Short mmCIF file of C-alpha atoms in Angstrom, two decimals:
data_model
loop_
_atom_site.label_atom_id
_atom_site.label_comp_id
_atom_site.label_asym_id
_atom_site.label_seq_id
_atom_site.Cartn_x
_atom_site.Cartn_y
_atom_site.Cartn_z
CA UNK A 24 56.14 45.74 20.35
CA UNK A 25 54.36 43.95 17.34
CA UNK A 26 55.62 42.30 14.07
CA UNK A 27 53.00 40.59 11.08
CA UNK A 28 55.12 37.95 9.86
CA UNK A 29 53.08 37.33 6.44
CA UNK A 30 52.91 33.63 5.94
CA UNK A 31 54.71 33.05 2.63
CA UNK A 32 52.89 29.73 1.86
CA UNK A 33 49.86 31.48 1.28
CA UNK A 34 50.55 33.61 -1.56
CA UNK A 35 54.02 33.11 -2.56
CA UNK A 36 54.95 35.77 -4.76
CA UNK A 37 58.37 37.73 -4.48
CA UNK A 38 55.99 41.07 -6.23
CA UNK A 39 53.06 40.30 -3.14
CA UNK A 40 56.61 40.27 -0.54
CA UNK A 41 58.31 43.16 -1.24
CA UNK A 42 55.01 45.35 -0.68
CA UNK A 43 54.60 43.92 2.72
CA UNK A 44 58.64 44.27 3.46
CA UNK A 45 57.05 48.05 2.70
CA UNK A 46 54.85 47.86 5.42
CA UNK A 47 57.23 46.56 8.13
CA UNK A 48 56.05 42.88 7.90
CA UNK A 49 58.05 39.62 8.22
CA UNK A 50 57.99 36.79 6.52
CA UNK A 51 57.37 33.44 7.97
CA UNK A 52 58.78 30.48 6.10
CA UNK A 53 58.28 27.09 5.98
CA UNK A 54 60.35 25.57 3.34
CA UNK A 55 63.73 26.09 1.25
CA UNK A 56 62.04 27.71 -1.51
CA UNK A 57 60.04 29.84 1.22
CA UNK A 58 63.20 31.02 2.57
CA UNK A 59 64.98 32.04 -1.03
CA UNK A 60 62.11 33.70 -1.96
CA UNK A 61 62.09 35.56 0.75
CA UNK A 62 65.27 36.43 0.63
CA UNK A 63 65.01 37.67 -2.97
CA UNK A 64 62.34 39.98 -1.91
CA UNK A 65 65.02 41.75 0.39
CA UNK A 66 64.07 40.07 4.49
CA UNK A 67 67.12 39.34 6.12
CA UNK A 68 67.92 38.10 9.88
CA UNK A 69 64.87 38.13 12.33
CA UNK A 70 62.80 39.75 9.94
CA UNK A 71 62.20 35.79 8.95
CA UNK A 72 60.55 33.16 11.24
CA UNK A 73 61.30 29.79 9.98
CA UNK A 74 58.43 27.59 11.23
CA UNK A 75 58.65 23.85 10.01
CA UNK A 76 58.23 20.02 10.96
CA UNK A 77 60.16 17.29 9.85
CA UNK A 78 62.59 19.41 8.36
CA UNK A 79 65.61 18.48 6.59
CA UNK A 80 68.78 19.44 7.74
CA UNK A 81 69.67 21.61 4.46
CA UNK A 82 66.46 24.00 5.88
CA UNK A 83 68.04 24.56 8.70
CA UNK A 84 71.37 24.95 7.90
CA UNK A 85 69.90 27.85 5.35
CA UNK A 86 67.69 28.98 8.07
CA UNK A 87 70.53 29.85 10.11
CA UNK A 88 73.00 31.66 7.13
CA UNK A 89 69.95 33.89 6.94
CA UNK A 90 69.94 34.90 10.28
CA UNK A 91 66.01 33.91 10.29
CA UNK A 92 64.49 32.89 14.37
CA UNK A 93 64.41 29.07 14.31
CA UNK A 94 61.03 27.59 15.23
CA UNK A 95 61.50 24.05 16.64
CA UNK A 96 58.30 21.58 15.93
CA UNK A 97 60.16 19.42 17.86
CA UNK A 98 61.85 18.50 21.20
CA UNK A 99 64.13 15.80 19.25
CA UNK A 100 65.16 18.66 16.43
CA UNK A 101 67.29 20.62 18.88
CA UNK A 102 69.76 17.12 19.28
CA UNK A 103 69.13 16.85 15.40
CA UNK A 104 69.68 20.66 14.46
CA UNK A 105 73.18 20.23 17.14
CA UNK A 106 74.25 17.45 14.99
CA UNK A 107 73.66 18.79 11.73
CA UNK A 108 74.13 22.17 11.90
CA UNK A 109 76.28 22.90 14.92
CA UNK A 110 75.83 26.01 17.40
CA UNK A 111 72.44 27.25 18.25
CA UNK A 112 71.42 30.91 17.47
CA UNK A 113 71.11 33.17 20.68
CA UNK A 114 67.66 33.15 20.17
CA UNK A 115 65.46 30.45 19.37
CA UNK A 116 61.33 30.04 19.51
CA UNK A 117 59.25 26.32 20.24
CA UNK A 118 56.30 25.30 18.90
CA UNK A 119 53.56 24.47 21.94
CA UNK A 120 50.76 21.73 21.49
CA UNK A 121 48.17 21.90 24.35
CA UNK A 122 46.73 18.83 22.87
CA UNK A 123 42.80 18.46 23.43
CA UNK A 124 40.17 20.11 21.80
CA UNK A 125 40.12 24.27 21.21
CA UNK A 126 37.15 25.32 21.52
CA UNK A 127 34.83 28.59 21.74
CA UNK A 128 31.78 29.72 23.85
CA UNK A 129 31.46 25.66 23.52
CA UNK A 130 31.67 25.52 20.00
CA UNK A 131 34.80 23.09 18.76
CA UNK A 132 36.99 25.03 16.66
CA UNK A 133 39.87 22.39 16.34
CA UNK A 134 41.63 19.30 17.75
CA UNK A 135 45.23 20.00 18.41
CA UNK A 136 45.31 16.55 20.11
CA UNK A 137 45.23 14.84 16.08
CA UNK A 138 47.29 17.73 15.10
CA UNK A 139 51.12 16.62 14.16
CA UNK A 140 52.83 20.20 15.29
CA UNK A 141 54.17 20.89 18.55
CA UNK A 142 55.37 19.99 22.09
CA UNK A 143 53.51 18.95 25.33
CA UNK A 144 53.50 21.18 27.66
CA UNK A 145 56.60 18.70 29.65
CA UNK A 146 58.59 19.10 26.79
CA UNK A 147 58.28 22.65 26.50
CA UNK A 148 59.85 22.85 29.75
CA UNK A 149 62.39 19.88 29.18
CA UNK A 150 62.90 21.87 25.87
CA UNK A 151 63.83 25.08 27.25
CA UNK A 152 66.36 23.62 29.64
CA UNK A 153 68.02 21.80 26.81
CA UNK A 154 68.07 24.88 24.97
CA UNK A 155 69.44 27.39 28.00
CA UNK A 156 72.03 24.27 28.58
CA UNK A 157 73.68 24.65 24.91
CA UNK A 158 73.84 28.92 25.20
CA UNK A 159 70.44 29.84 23.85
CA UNK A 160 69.72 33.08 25.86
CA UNK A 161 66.41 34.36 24.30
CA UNK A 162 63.48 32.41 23.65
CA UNK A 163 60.13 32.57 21.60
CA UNK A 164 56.77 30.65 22.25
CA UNK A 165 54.68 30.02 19.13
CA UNK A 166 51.16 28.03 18.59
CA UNK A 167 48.43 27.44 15.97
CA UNK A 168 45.57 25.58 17.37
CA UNK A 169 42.76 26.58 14.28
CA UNK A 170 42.31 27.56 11.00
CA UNK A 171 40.26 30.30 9.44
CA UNK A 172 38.55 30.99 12.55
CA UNK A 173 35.53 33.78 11.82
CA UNK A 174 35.66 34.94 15.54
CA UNK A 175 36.92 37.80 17.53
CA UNK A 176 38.04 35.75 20.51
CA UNK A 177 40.38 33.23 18.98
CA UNK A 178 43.03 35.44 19.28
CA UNK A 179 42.36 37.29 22.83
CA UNK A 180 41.52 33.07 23.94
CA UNK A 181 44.84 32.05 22.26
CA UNK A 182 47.14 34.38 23.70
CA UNK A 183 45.77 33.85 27.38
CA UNK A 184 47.16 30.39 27.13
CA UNK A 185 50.08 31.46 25.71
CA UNK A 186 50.65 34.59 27.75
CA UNK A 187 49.84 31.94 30.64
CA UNK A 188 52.62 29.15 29.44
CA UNK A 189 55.32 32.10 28.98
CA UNK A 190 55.09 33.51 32.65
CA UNK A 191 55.05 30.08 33.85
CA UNK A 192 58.16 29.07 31.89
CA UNK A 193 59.89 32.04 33.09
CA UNK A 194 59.98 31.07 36.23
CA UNK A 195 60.60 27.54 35.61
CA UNK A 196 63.05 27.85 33.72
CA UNK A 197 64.58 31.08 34.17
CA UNK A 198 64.74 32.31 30.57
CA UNK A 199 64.38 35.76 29.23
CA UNK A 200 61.19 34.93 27.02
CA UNK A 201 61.06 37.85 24.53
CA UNK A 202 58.22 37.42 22.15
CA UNK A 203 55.16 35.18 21.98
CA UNK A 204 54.10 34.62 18.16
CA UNK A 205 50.42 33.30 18.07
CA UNK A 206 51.19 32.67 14.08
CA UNK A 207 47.64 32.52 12.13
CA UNK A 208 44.17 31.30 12.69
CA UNK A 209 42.41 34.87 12.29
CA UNK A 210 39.77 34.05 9.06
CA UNK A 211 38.24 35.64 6.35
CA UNK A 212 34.22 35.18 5.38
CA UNK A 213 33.64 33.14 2.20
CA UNK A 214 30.41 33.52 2.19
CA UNK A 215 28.58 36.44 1.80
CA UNK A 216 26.41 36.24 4.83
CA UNK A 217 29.21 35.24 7.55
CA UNK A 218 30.45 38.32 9.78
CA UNK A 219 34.16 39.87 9.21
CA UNK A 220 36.73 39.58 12.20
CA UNK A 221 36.95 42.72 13.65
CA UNK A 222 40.67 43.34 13.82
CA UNK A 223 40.16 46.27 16.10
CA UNK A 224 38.59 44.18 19.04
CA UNK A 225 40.92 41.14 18.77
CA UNK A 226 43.60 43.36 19.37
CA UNK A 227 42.42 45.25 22.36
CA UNK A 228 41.32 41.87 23.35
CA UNK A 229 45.04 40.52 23.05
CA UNK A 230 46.16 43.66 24.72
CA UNK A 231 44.25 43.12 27.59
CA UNK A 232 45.15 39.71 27.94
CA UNK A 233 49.01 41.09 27.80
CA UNK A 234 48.64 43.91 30.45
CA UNK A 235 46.49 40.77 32.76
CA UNK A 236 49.41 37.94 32.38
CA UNK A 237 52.46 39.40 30.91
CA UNK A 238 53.10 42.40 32.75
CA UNK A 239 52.55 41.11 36.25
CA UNK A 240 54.84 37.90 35.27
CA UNK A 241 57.90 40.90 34.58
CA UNK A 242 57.22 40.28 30.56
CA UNK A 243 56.19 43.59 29.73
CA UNK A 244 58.53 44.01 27.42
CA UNK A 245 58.23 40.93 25.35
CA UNK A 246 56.75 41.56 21.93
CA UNK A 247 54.12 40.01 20.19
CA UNK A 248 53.72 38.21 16.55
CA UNK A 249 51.70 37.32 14.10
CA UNK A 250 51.91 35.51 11.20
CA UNK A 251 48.26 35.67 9.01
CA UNK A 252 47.95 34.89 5.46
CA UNK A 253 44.49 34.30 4.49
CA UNK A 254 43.44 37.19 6.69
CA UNK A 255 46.28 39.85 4.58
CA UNK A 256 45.62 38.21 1.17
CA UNK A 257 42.11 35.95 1.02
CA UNK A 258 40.05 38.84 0.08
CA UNK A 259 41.88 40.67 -2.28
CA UNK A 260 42.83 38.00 -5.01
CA UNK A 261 40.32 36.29 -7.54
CA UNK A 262 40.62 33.64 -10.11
CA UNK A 263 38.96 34.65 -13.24
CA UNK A 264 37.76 31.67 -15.55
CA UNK A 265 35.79 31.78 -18.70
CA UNK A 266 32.84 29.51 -19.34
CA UNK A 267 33.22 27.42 -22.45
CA UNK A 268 31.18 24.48 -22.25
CA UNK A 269 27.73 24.02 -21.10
CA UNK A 270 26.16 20.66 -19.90
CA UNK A 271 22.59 19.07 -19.53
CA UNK A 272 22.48 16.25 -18.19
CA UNK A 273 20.91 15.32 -14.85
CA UNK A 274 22.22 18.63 -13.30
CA UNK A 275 23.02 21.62 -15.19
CA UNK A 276 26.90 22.02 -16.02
CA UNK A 277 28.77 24.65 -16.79
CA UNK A 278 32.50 23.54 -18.07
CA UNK A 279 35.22 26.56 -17.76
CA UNK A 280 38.81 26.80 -18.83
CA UNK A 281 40.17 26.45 -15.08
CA UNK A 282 39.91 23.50 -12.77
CA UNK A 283 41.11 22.15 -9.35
CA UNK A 284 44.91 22.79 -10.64
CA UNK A 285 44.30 26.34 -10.60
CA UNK A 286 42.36 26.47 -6.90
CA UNK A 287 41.82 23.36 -4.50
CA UNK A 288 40.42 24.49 -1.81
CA UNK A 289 36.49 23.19 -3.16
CA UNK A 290 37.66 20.15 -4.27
CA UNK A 291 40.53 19.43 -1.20
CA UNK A 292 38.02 21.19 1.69
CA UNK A 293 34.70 21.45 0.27
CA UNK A 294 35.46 24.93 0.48
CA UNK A 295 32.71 27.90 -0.69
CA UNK A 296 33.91 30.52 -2.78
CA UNK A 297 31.41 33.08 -4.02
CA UNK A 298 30.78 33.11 -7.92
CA UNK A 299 29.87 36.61 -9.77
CA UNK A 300 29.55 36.44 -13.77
CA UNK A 301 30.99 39.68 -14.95
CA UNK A 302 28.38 42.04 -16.47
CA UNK A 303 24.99 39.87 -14.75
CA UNK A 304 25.75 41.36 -11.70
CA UNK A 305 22.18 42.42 -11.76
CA UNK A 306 20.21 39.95 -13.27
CA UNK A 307 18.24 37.31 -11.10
CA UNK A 308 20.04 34.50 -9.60
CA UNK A 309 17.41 31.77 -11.06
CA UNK A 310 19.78 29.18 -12.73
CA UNK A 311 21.19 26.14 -10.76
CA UNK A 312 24.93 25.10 -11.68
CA UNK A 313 27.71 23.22 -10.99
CA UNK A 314 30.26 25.09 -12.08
CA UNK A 315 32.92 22.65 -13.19
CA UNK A 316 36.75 22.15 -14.22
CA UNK A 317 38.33 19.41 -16.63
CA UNK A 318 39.89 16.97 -14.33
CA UNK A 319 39.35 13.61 -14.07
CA UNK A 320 38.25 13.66 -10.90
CA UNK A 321 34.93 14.14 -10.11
CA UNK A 322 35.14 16.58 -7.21
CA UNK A 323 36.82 19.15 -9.67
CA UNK A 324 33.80 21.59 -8.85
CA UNK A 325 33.97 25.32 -8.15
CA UNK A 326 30.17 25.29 -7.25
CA UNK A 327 27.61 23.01 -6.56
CA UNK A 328 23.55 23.27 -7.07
CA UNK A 329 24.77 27.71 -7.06
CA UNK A 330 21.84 29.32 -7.70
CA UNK A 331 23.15 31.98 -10.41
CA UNK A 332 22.28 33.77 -13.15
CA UNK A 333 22.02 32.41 -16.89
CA UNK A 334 25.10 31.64 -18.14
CA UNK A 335 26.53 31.66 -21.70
CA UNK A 336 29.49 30.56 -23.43
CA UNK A 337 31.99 33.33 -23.48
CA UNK A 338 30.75 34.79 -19.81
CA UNK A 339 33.85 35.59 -17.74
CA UNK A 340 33.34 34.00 -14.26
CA UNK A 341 34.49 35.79 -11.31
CA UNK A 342 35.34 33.41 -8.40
CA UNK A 343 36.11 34.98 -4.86
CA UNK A 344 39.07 34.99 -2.10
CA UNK A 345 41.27 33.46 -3.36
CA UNK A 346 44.49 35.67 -2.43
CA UNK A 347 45.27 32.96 -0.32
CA UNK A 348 46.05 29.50 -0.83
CA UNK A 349 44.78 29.57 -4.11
CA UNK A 350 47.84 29.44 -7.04
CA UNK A 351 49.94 28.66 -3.88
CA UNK A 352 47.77 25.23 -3.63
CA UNK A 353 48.24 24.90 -7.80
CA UNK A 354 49.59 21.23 -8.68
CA UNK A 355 49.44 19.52 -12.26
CA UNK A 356 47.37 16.84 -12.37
CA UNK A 357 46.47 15.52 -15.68
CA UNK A 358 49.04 17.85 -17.25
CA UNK A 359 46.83 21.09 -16.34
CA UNK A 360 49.04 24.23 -16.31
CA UNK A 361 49.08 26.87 -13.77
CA UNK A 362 47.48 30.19 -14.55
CA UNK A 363 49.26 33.55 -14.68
CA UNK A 364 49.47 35.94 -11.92
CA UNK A 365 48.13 39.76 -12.33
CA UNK A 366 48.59 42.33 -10.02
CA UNK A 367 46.09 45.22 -9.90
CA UNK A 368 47.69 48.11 -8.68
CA UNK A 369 45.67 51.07 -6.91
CA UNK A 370 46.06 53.61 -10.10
CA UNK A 371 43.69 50.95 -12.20
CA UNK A 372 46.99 49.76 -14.29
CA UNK A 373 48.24 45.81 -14.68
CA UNK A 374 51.16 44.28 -14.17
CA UNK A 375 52.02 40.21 -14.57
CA UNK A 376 53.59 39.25 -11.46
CA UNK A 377 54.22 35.30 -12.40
CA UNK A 378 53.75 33.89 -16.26
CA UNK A 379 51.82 31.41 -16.88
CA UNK A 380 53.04 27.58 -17.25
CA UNK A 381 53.76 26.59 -20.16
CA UNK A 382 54.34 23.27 -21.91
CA UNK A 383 58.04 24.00 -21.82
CA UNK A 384 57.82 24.00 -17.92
CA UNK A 385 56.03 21.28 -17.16
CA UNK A 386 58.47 18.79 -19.71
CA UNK A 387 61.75 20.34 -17.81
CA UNK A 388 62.38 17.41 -15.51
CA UNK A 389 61.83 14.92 -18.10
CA UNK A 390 64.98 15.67 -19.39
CA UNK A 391 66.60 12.43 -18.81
CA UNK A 392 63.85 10.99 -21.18
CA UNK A 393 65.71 9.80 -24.47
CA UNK A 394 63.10 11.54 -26.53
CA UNK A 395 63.16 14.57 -24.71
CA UNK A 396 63.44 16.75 -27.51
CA UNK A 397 60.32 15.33 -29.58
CA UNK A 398 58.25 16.61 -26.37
CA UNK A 399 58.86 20.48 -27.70
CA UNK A 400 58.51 19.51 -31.39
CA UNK A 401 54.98 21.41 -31.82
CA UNK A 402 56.01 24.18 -29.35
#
């Protein structure tokens, strides 16, 4: 068996939920307001894998009414979870940390060893006993050891080691392991000359790591999960910003009416994001921009040296992928209000999924201010 758990954090929208409750998915949460949302969107019980670290006791005692499968971070949250929560669900997953560096046909893809999630692979085991010792009688293995990987053999690689660690903790142990989740990691290109995954070969390549390690362990009938984001959602979300400034100084600058609040990922990562200006889709890429928020920070940049086409005040700017982790990552620094969310549905038609901020919203927890009311005056 197989189960997407969509990972809430990366586009969390009740509107974007219920379509993939449609489809079957999960949801996998990481946070109270993860969890009620959710909820709200209809998941109930398993259908919810509730994946944290350093989580307060509140979490988990939620976690639990919900029925959702508890993912420990943690070997010292089980003594913390017995304390503040009280019996363990039947079935409960761990979090596994192989520590070193992951990498690919030699190429480093990530160092779990600086990562902060997970167990060693002794307190896996010491974990499991613990567990089996307080009445837990079905347990899940779980990992994340990159992000965004652009490769058809993360997943296949990643679920060898896990596939490897379950049949070995069976035995150890003597626990009925019934599911390995091998949570996210699968990419999406930014850039238009990087190569797609190829969903169809990492999953006959995870299939054929089952059939090698599972099956002759006695596992064949544990199922496996997945719990992508950017993969489900990157690709089909865009932030759309209008130019209204333009700049000439010692680079060419074009000022628009979003900024960093609105999408991160540049100025947090780096990050590429392709640019298109609406209705120059045509015309010759000969300008070079930095295409630029209004924070006052100076790494609030959408593009830097971007060879595009002429742009005027007025021209609607089109900036990629950014399903994922893009509003999710929206913050308001310098008072800068989040944008409104638009959902285009496959008939052509609109529909506003999430209004945008407004002045109102951003005051609300100032309300202990003795001039609260003279915030709202011009409102």
């Amino acid at each position: 068996g197989f189960k997407e758990y969509f990972a809430v954090k990366a586009t969390p929208n009740p509107f974007i939920l219920k379509i993939f409750k449609d489809f079957g998915f999960g949801c996998d949460c990481s946070s109270m307001a993860e969890l009620k949302l959710a909820s709200a969107a209809g998941f109930t019980g398993d259908e919810i894998m509730f994946s944290s670290n350093e989580t307060p006791a509140e979490e988990y005692r939620y976690a639990t009414e919900l029925g959702a499968i508890i993912n420990f971070d943690d070997i010292t949250m089980i003594p913390y979870y017995l304390e503040n929560v009280g019996e363990l669900p039947e079935t409960i997953c761990c979090r596994y940390n192989p520590g070193g560096t992951f990498s690919i046909s030699n190429h480093i893809m990530d160092n779990p060893g600086d990562s902060k999630y997970g167990m060693t692979r002794e307190q896996m085991s010491e974990a499991f006993m613990m567990l089996k010792q307080h009445g837990v009688k079905h347990f899940g293995i779980h990992a994340f050891l990159a992000s965004n990987t652009v490769t058809d053999d993360y997943y296949p690689m990643l679920a060898e080691q896990l596939f490897t660690l379950a049949a070995e903790l069976k035995k150890e142990c003597d626990v009925d392991i019934v599911f390995v989740n091998l949570s996210g990691g699968v990419g999406i290109p930014y850039t238009p000359d990087q190569e797609p995954n190829h969903i169809d070969r990492i999953g006959e390549g995870v299939k054929q790591a089952y059939e090698r390690v599972m099956v002759p362990a006695g596992l064949g009938d544990a199922k496996v999960y997945t719990e992508m984001g950017r993969y489900m959602m990157g690709p089909f979300g865009a932030l759309v910003t209008r130019a209204i400034h333009e700049k000439h100084i010692y680079k060419e600058y074009i000022g628009v009416d979003a900024c960093a609040a609105n999408l991160m990922r540049p100025a947090m990562y780096g990050s590429y994001h392709h640019i298109t200006v609406l209705g120059k889709e045509d015309q010759p890429c000969d300008m070079k921009y930095d295409v630029v928020g209004s924070l006052c920070e100076n790494n609030d940049k959408f593009a830097i040296d971007r060879m595009l086409p002429r742009i005027d005040k007025g021209d609607l700017i089109y900036i990629h992928d950014t399903g994922a982790h893009g509003s999710a990552m929206g913050y308001n620094y310098n008072g800068r209000l989040w944008c409104p969310e638009v959902l285009l549905h496959a008939d052509g038609s609109f529909s506003l999924i999430r209004r945008g901020q407004e002045l109102k919203d951003y005051f609300a927890t100032l309300d202990c201010f003795s001039e609260f009311g003279m915030l709202f005056e011009d409102n």
